[in-house]
């Protein structure tokens, strides 16, 4: 689904390509299969969001290739690029990066369908009801604005919006970092459940290895813009091969979040 091969990227030219003044990520190679959740862990500033921006096509790498469903993301232009962007959606730490405070939830969920000219008014409102149901929100929530929701509900809306166009790949950049631990658990459960039902691939970015140990099929550990270790979650968390992974694990507070505790009450 997603192949990242030898990607190097940095800043200094406004992201327009060519020679970057500072290299932020270097020679990154990773894969995410359909229906797989791959965690990307690493400390603040190591380059996680930069990699996410390269994968979505927002930032051009100075070397390497990103393929989604076999297509080189950075070789696309114009209409082909816009069509392709439907396949890759993002969920951010701050839901307000995708939700306008002035729009109702219903409007926010309709917008991607309208922009990509999917269906008519009737089928769109049916789809909005379906999306609310998918993320465990009551239909009445559709009439509210983001400011009238709890943090957990807002993040559910952001997830529903990201899934509106049935993407093949979901990139989650610290989506639960701003939430209380108990609410984190319900949102993580929701993501697992949705992945099982919809079979999108997911690149889940976090500095918190405890979150990944409960959620990810595989984990990649990034340090200073390089992947220092990657493998199945059980291997990486119980038999880390790189000293930096051991340091990260030692610094991770044990988080007792019960993955079975679920429910829309957040
Ligand atoms: N637009 C930009 N222009 C120049 N430098 C940038 C830009 N965005 C990020 N950087 C630098 O690139 C490096 C990596 O940033 P990035 O946002 O990818 O880190 P991160 O791993 O996502 O960190 P965090 O966990 O804090 O979100 C940092 O040193 C940052 O200062
Ligand atoms: Mg970041």
PDB file of C-alpha atoms in Angstrom, residues 27-235:
ATOM      1  CA  UNK A  27      17.500   7.470   3.709  1.00  0.00           C
ATOM      2  CA  UNK A  28      14.180   6.385   5.229  1.00  0.00           C
ATOM      3  CA  UNK A  29      12.797   3.068   3.978  1.00  0.00           C
ATOM      4  CA  UNK A  30       9.480   1.772   5.331  1.00  0.00           C
ATOM      5  CA  UNK A  31       6.437  -0.146   4.164  1.00  0.00           C
ATOM      6  CA  UNK A  32       2.792  -0.231   5.223  1.00  0.00           C
ATOM      7  CA  UNK A  33       0.625  -3.053   3.853  1.00  0.00           C
ATOM      8  CA  UNK A  34      -3.142  -2.791   3.342  1.00  0.00           C
ATOM      9  CA  UNK A  35      -4.920  -3.297   6.659  1.00  0.00           C
ATOM     10  CA  UNK A  36      -1.700  -2.855   8.614  1.00  0.00           C
ATOM     11  CA  UNK A  37      -0.948  -0.300  11.330  1.00  0.00           C
ATOM     12  CA  UNK A  38       2.698   0.698  11.380  1.00  0.00           C
ATOM     13  CA  UNK A  39       3.895   2.903  14.206  1.00  0.00           C
ATOM     14  CA  UNK A  40       6.584   5.535  13.769  1.00  0.00           C
ATOM     15  CA  UNK A  41       8.138   6.486  17.089  1.00  0.00           C
ATOM     16  CA  UNK A  42      10.800   9.002  17.956  1.00  0.00           C
ATOM     17  CA  UNK A  43      11.484  12.047  20.079  1.00  0.00           C
ATOM     18  CA  UNK A  44      10.307  15.569  19.312  1.00  0.00           C
ATOM     19  CA  UNK A  45      12.029  17.134  16.319  1.00  0.00           C
ATOM     20  CA  UNK A  46      13.420  13.880  14.877  1.00  0.00           C
ATOM     21  CA  UNK A  47      11.484  14.337  11.618  1.00  0.00           C
ATOM     22  CA  UNK A  48       8.241  12.358  11.998  1.00  0.00           C
ATOM     23  CA  UNK A  49       5.907  15.072  10.718  1.00  0.00           C
ATOM     24  CA  UNK A  50       8.334  15.880   7.922  1.00  0.00           C
ATOM     25  CA  UNK A  51       8.097  12.252   6.767  1.00  0.00           C
ATOM     26  CA  UNK A  52       4.291  12.453   6.958  1.00  0.00           C
ATOM     27  CA  UNK A  53       4.352  15.572   4.765  1.00  0.00           C
ATOM     28  CA  UNK A  54       6.556  13.799   2.222  1.00  0.00           C
ATOM     29  CA  UNK A  55       4.187  10.815   2.151  1.00  0.00           C
ATOM     30  CA  UNK A  56       1.111  12.985   1.562  1.00  0.00           C
ATOM     31  CA  UNK A  57       2.865  14.760  -1.300  1.00  0.00           C
ATOM     32  CA  UNK A  58       2.964  18.123   0.511  1.00  0.00           C
ATOM     33  CA  UNK A  59       6.746  18.142   0.767  1.00  0.00           C
ATOM     34  CA  UNK A  60       9.133  17.057  -1.960  1.00  0.00           C
ATOM     35  CA  UNK A  61      11.991  14.731  -1.014  1.00  0.00           C
ATOM     36  CA  UNK A  62      15.495  15.535  -2.262  1.00  0.00           C
ATOM     37  CA  UNK A  63      16.075  11.808  -2.830  1.00  0.00           C
ATOM     38  CA  UNK A  64      14.060   8.599  -2.776  1.00  0.00           C
ATOM     39  CA  UNK A  65      10.577   7.523  -3.791  1.00  0.00           C
ATOM     40  CA  UNK A  66       7.158   7.353  -2.110  1.00  0.00           C
ATOM     41  CA  UNK A  67       4.653   4.997  -3.727  1.00  0.00           C
ATOM     42  CA  UNK A  68       1.038   4.618  -2.703  1.00  0.00           C
ATOM     43  CA  UNK A  69      -0.671   1.622  -4.300  1.00  0.00           C
ATOM     44  CA  UNK A  70       2.283   1.409  -6.681  1.00  0.00           C
ATOM     45  CA  UNK A  71       2.073   5.045  -7.841  1.00  0.00           C
ATOM     46  CA  UNK A  72       4.981   7.465  -7.310  1.00  0.00           C
ATOM     47  CA  UNK A  73       3.300  10.271  -5.357  1.00  0.00           C
ATOM     48  CA  UNK A  74       5.832  12.931  -6.358  1.00  0.00           C
ATOM     49  CA  UNK A  75       5.646  12.160 -10.082  1.00  0.00           C
ATOM     50  CA  UNK A  76       1.985  13.229 -10.224  1.00  0.00           C
ATOM     51  CA  UNK A  77       0.802  16.678 -11.259  1.00  0.00           C
ATOM     52  CA  UNK A  78      -2.462  18.601 -11.439  1.00  0.00           C
ATOM     53  CA  UNK A  79      -5.633  16.566 -11.693  1.00  0.00           C
ATOM     54  CA  UNK A  80      -3.877  13.213 -11.236  1.00  0.00           C
ATOM     55  CA  UNK A  81      -2.294  14.488  -8.023  1.00  0.00           C
ATOM     56  CA  UNK A  82      -5.621  15.751  -6.678  1.00  0.00           C
ATOM     57  CA  UNK A  83      -7.325  12.451  -7.495  1.00  0.00           C
ATOM     58  CA  UNK A  84      -4.486  10.609  -5.850  1.00  0.00           C
ATOM     59  CA  UNK A  85      -4.656  12.714  -2.676  1.00  0.00           C
ATOM     60  CA  UNK A  86      -8.076  11.188  -1.987  1.00  0.00           C
ATOM     61  CA  UNK A  87      -6.320   7.926  -1.248  1.00  0.00           C
ATOM     62  CA  UNK A  88      -4.188   9.384   1.534  1.00  0.00           C
ATOM     63  CA  UNK A  89      -5.789  11.254   4.428  1.00  0.00           C
ATOM     64  CA  UNK A  90      -4.368  12.698   7.630  1.00  0.00           C
ATOM     65  CA  UNK A  91      -5.518  12.982  11.228  1.00  0.00           C
ATOM     66  CA  UNK A  92      -3.610  15.511  13.331  1.00  0.00           C
ATOM     67  CA  UNK A  93      -3.047  16.111  17.030  1.00  0.00           C
ATOM     68  CA  UNK A  94      -5.153  19.262  16.780  1.00  0.00           C
ATOM     69  CA  UNK A  95      -8.557  18.544  15.156  1.00  0.00           C
ATOM     70  CA  UNK A  96      -8.888  22.265  14.392  1.00  0.00           C
ATOM     71  CA  UNK A  97      -6.303  21.829  11.632  1.00  0.00           C
ATOM     72  CA  UNK A  98      -9.071  20.113   9.657  1.00  0.00           C
ATOM     73  CA  UNK A  99     -12.259  21.317  11.376  1.00  0.00           C
ATOM     74  CA  UNK A 100     -13.394  24.894  11.046  1.00  0.00           C
ATOM     75  CA  UNK A 101     -14.951  26.288  14.261  1.00  0.00           C
ATOM     76  CA  UNK A 102     -17.706  27.873  12.146  1.00  0.00           C
ATOM     77  CA  UNK A 103     -18.869  24.715  10.364  1.00  0.00           C
ATOM     78  CA  UNK A 104     -21.256  22.218  11.883  1.00  0.00           C
ATOM     79  CA  UNK A 105     -20.036  18.644  12.100  1.00  0.00           C
ATOM     80  CA  UNK A 106     -22.452  17.746   9.306  1.00  0.00           C
ATOM     81  CA  UNK A 107     -20.986  20.445   7.050  1.00  0.00           C
ATOM     82  CA  UNK A 108     -17.432  19.368   7.909  1.00  0.00           C
ATOM     83  CA  UNK A 109     -18.229  15.785   6.918  1.00  0.00           C
ATOM     84  CA  UNK A 110     -20.026  16.824   3.724  1.00  0.00           C
ATOM     85  CA  UNK A 111     -17.223  19.086   2.519  1.00  0.00           C
ATOM     86  CA  UNK A 112     -14.790  16.426   1.210  1.00  0.00           C
ATOM     87  CA  UNK A 113     -17.676  14.745  -0.653  1.00  0.00           C
ATOM     88  CA  UNK A 114     -18.674  18.074  -2.205  1.00  0.00           C
ATOM     89  CA  UNK A 115     -15.104  19.003  -3.170  1.00  0.00           C
ATOM     90  CA  UNK A 116     -14.576  15.654  -4.887  1.00  0.00           C
ATOM     91  CA  UNK A 117     -18.088  15.731  -6.378  1.00  0.00           C
ATOM     92  CA  UNK A 118     -19.193  12.491  -4.772  1.00  0.00           C
ATOM     93  CA  UNK A 119     -22.959  11.848  -4.977  1.00  0.00           C
ATOM     94  CA  UNK A 120     -25.818  14.353  -4.664  1.00  0.00           C
ATOM     95  CA  UNK A 121     -27.223  16.206  -1.638  1.00  0.00           C
ATOM     96  CA  UNK A 122     -29.342  13.229  -0.632  1.00  0.00           C
ATOM     97  CA  UNK A 123     -26.645  10.570  -0.824  1.00  0.00           C
ATOM     98  CA  UNK A 124     -24.200  12.913   0.910  1.00  0.00           C
ATOM     99  CA  UNK A 125     -26.441  13.366   3.928  1.00  0.00           C
ATOM    100  CA  UNK A 126     -26.906   9.586   4.069  1.00  0.00           C
ATOM    101  CA  UNK A 127     -23.124   9.238   3.990  1.00  0.00           C
ATOM    102  CA  UNK A 128     -22.757  11.771   6.840  1.00  0.00           C
ATOM    103  CA  UNK A 129     -25.128   9.677   8.986  1.00  0.00           C
ATOM    104  CA  UNK A 130     -23.137   6.575   8.097  1.00  0.00           C
ATOM    105  CA  UNK A 131     -19.850   8.273   9.031  1.00  0.00           C
ATOM    106  CA  UNK A 132     -21.184   9.479  12.401  1.00  0.00           C
ATOM    107  CA  UNK A 133     -22.345   5.949  13.132  1.00  0.00           C
ATOM    108  CA  UNK A 134     -18.986   4.534  12.043  1.00  0.00           C
ATOM    109  CA  UNK A 135     -17.121   6.582  14.655  1.00  0.00           C
ATOM    110  CA  UNK A 136     -19.711   5.986  17.395  1.00  0.00           C
ATOM    111  CA  UNK A 137     -21.296   9.449  17.493  1.00  0.00           C
ATOM    112  CA  UNK A 138     -25.026  10.224  17.817  1.00  0.00           C
ATOM    113  CA  UNK A 139     -26.756  11.707  14.785  1.00  0.00           C
ATOM    114  CA  UNK A 140     -27.540  14.877  16.777  1.00  0.00           C
ATOM    115  CA  UNK A 141     -23.812  15.638  16.889  1.00  0.00           C
ATOM    116  CA  UNK A 142     -24.091  16.516  13.184  1.00  0.00           C
ATOM    117  CA  UNK A 143     -25.798  19.798  14.076  1.00  0.00           C
ATOM    118  CA  UNK A 144     -23.147  20.898  16.567  1.00  0.00           C
ATOM    119  CA  UNK A 145     -19.973  22.889  16.022  1.00  0.00           C
ATOM    120  CA  UNK A 146     -16.544  21.573  17.055  1.00  0.00           C
ATOM    121  CA  UNK A 147     -16.451  23.951  20.058  1.00  0.00           C
ATOM    122  CA  UNK A 148     -19.540  22.223  21.462  1.00  0.00           C
ATOM    123  CA  UNK A 149     -17.849  18.809  21.556  1.00  0.00           C
ATOM    124  CA  UNK A 150     -15.453  17.088  23.947  1.00  0.00           C
ATOM    125  CA  UNK A 151     -11.855  16.550  22.814  1.00  0.00           C
ATOM    126  CA  UNK A 152     -12.529  12.871  22.183  1.00  0.00           C
ATOM    127  CA  UNK A 153     -15.673  13.605  20.175  1.00  0.00           C
ATOM    128  CA  UNK A 154     -13.802  16.206  18.125  1.00  0.00           C
ATOM    129  CA  UNK A 155     -11.097  13.682  17.274  1.00  0.00           C
ATOM    130  CA  UNK A 156     -13.806  11.173  16.255  1.00  0.00           C
ATOM    131  CA  UNK A 157     -15.202  13.794  13.876  1.00  0.00           C
ATOM    132  CA  UNK A 158     -11.710  14.402  12.437  1.00  0.00           C
ATOM    133  CA  UNK A 159     -11.339  10.634  11.893  1.00  0.00           C
ATOM    134  CA  UNK A 160     -14.787  10.432  10.253  1.00  0.00           C
ATOM    135  CA  UNK A 161     -13.861  13.290   7.929  1.00  0.00           C
ATOM    136  CA  UNK A 162     -10.569  11.629   7.016  1.00  0.00           C
ATOM    137  CA  UNK A 163     -12.477   8.436   6.154  1.00  0.00           C
ATOM    138  CA  UNK A 164     -15.256  10.155   4.163  1.00  0.00           C
ATOM    139  CA  UNK A 165     -13.596   9.420   0.812  1.00  0.00           C
ATOM    140  CA  UNK A 166     -12.569   5.855   1.741  1.00  0.00           C
ATOM    141  CA  UNK A 167      -8.797   6.421   1.668  1.00  0.00           C
ATOM    142  CA  UNK A 168      -6.444   3.488   1.293  1.00  0.00           C
ATOM    143  CA  UNK A 169      -3.950   5.031   3.660  1.00  0.00           C
ATOM    144  CA  UNK A 170      -4.515   6.982   6.863  1.00  0.00           C
ATOM    145  CA  UNK A 171      -1.679   8.974   8.386  1.00  0.00           C
ATOM    146  CA  UNK A 172      -2.226   9.774  12.033  1.00  0.00           C
ATOM    147  CA  UNK A 173       0.188  12.347  13.464  1.00  0.00           C
ATOM    148  CA  UNK A 174      -0.038  12.204  17.284  1.00  0.00           C
ATOM    149  CA  UNK A 175      -3.869  11.927  17.137  1.00  0.00           C
ATOM    150  CA  UNK A 176      -4.343  11.073  20.828  1.00  0.00           C
ATOM    151  CA  UNK A 177      -1.503  13.032  22.397  1.00  0.00           C
ATOM    152  CA  UNK A 178      -3.776  15.879  23.540  1.00  0.00           C
ATOM    153  CA  UNK A 179      -6.412  13.559  25.023  1.00  0.00           C
ATOM    154  CA  UNK A 180      -6.802  12.139  28.537  1.00  0.00           C
ATOM    155  CA  UNK A 181      -5.488   8.611  28.925  1.00  0.00           C
ATOM    156  CA  UNK A 182      -8.974   7.074  29.267  1.00  0.00           C
ATOM    157  CA  UNK A 183     -10.160   8.891  26.149  1.00  0.00           C
ATOM    158  CA  UNK A 184      -6.983   7.857  24.317  1.00  0.00           C
ATOM    159  CA  UNK A 185      -7.992   4.241  24.848  1.00  0.00           C
ATOM    160  CA  UNK A 186     -11.408   4.686  23.266  1.00  0.00           C
ATOM    161  CA  UNK A 187      -9.994   6.534  20.248  1.00  0.00           C
ATOM    162  CA  UNK A 188      -7.270   3.889  19.772  1.00  0.00           C
ATOM    163  CA  UNK A 189      -9.891   1.136  20.003  1.00  0.00           C
ATOM    164  CA  UNK A 190     -11.952   2.951  17.422  1.00  0.00           C
ATOM    165  CA  UNK A 191      -8.982   3.151  15.037  1.00  0.00           C
ATOM    166  CA  UNK A 192      -8.260  -0.574  15.438  1.00  0.00           C
ATOM    167  CA  UNK A 193     -11.896  -1.416  14.845  1.00  0.00           C
ATOM    168  CA  UNK A 194     -12.113   0.814  11.750  1.00  0.00           C
ATOM    169  CA  UNK A 195      -8.915  -0.648  10.321  1.00  0.00           C
ATOM    170  CA  UNK A 196     -10.387  -4.156  10.744  1.00  0.00           C
ATOM    171  CA  UNK A 197     -13.597  -3.137   9.006  1.00  0.00           C
ATOM    172  CA  UNK A 198     -12.260  -0.880   6.258  1.00  0.00           C
ATOM    173  CA  UNK A 199      -8.772  -2.377   5.768  1.00  0.00           C
ATOM    174  CA  UNK A 200      -6.917   0.871   5.150  1.00  0.00           C
ATOM    175  CA  UNK A 201      -3.207   0.943   5.862  1.00  0.00           C
ATOM    176  CA  UNK A 202      -2.226   3.259   8.699  1.00  0.00           C
ATOM    177  CA  UNK A 203       0.990   5.072   9.520  1.00  0.00           C
ATOM    178  CA  UNK A 204       0.617   6.068  13.165  1.00  0.00           C
ATOM    179  CA  UNK A 205       3.068   8.678  14.424  1.00  0.00           C
ATOM    180  CA  UNK A 206       3.728   9.195  18.112  1.00  0.00           C
ATOM    181  CA  UNK A 207       6.496   9.823  20.612  1.00  0.00           C
ATOM    182  CA  UNK A 208       4.756   7.336  22.931  1.00  0.00           C
ATOM    183  CA  UNK A 209       5.855   3.713  22.548  1.00  0.00           C
ATOM    184  CA  UNK A 210       3.211   2.607  25.059  1.00  0.00           C
ATOM    185  CA  UNK A 211       0.492   3.678  22.615  1.00  0.00           C
ATOM    186  CA  UNK A 212       2.169   1.767  19.786  1.00  0.00           C
ATOM    187  CA  UNK A 213       2.641  -1.382  21.830  1.00  0.00           C
ATOM    188  CA  UNK A 214      -1.161  -1.658  22.020  1.00  0.00           C
ATOM    189  CA  UNK A 215      -2.006  -0.559  18.529  1.00  0.00           C
ATOM    190  CA  UNK A 216       0.687  -1.228  15.939  1.00  0.00           C
ATOM    191  CA  UNK A 217       1.447  -4.401  13.986  1.00  0.00           C
ATOM    192  CA  UNK A 218       4.965  -3.150  13.386  1.00  0.00           C
ATOM    193  CA  UNK A 219       7.044  -0.312  14.797  1.00  0.00           C
ATOM    194  CA  UNK A 220       9.764   1.822  13.236  1.00  0.00           C
ATOM    195  CA  UNK A 221      11.959   3.876  15.542  1.00  0.00           C
ATOM    196  CA  UNK A 222      13.351   7.151  14.223  1.00  0.00           C
ATOM    197  CA  UNK A 223      16.275   9.056  15.628  1.00  0.00           C
ATOM    198  CA  UNK A 224      17.720  12.222  14.162  1.00  0.00           C
ATOM    199  CA  UNK A 225      15.845  11.611  10.905  1.00  0.00           C
ATOM    200  CA  UNK A 226      16.982   8.002  10.416  1.00  0.00           C
ATOM    201  CA  UNK A 227      15.162   4.757  11.108  1.00  0.00           C
ATOM    202  CA  UNK A 228      17.369   2.982  13.615  1.00  0.00           C
ATOM    203  CA  UNK A 229      15.204  -0.095  14.084  1.00  0.00           C
ATOM    204  CA  UNK A 230      11.985  -1.592  12.709  1.00  0.00           C
ATOM    205  CA  UNK A 231      10.138  -4.842  13.194  1.00  0.00           C
ATOM    206  CA  UNK A 232       7.064  -6.550  14.627  1.00  0.00           C
ATOM    207  CA  UNK A 233       5.730  -4.720  17.704  1.00  0.00           C
ATOM    208  CA  UNK A 234       6.418  -7.608  20.095  1.00  0.00           C
ATOM    209  CA  UNK A 235      10.060  -7.847  18.976  1.00  0.00           C
TER     210      UNK A 235
END
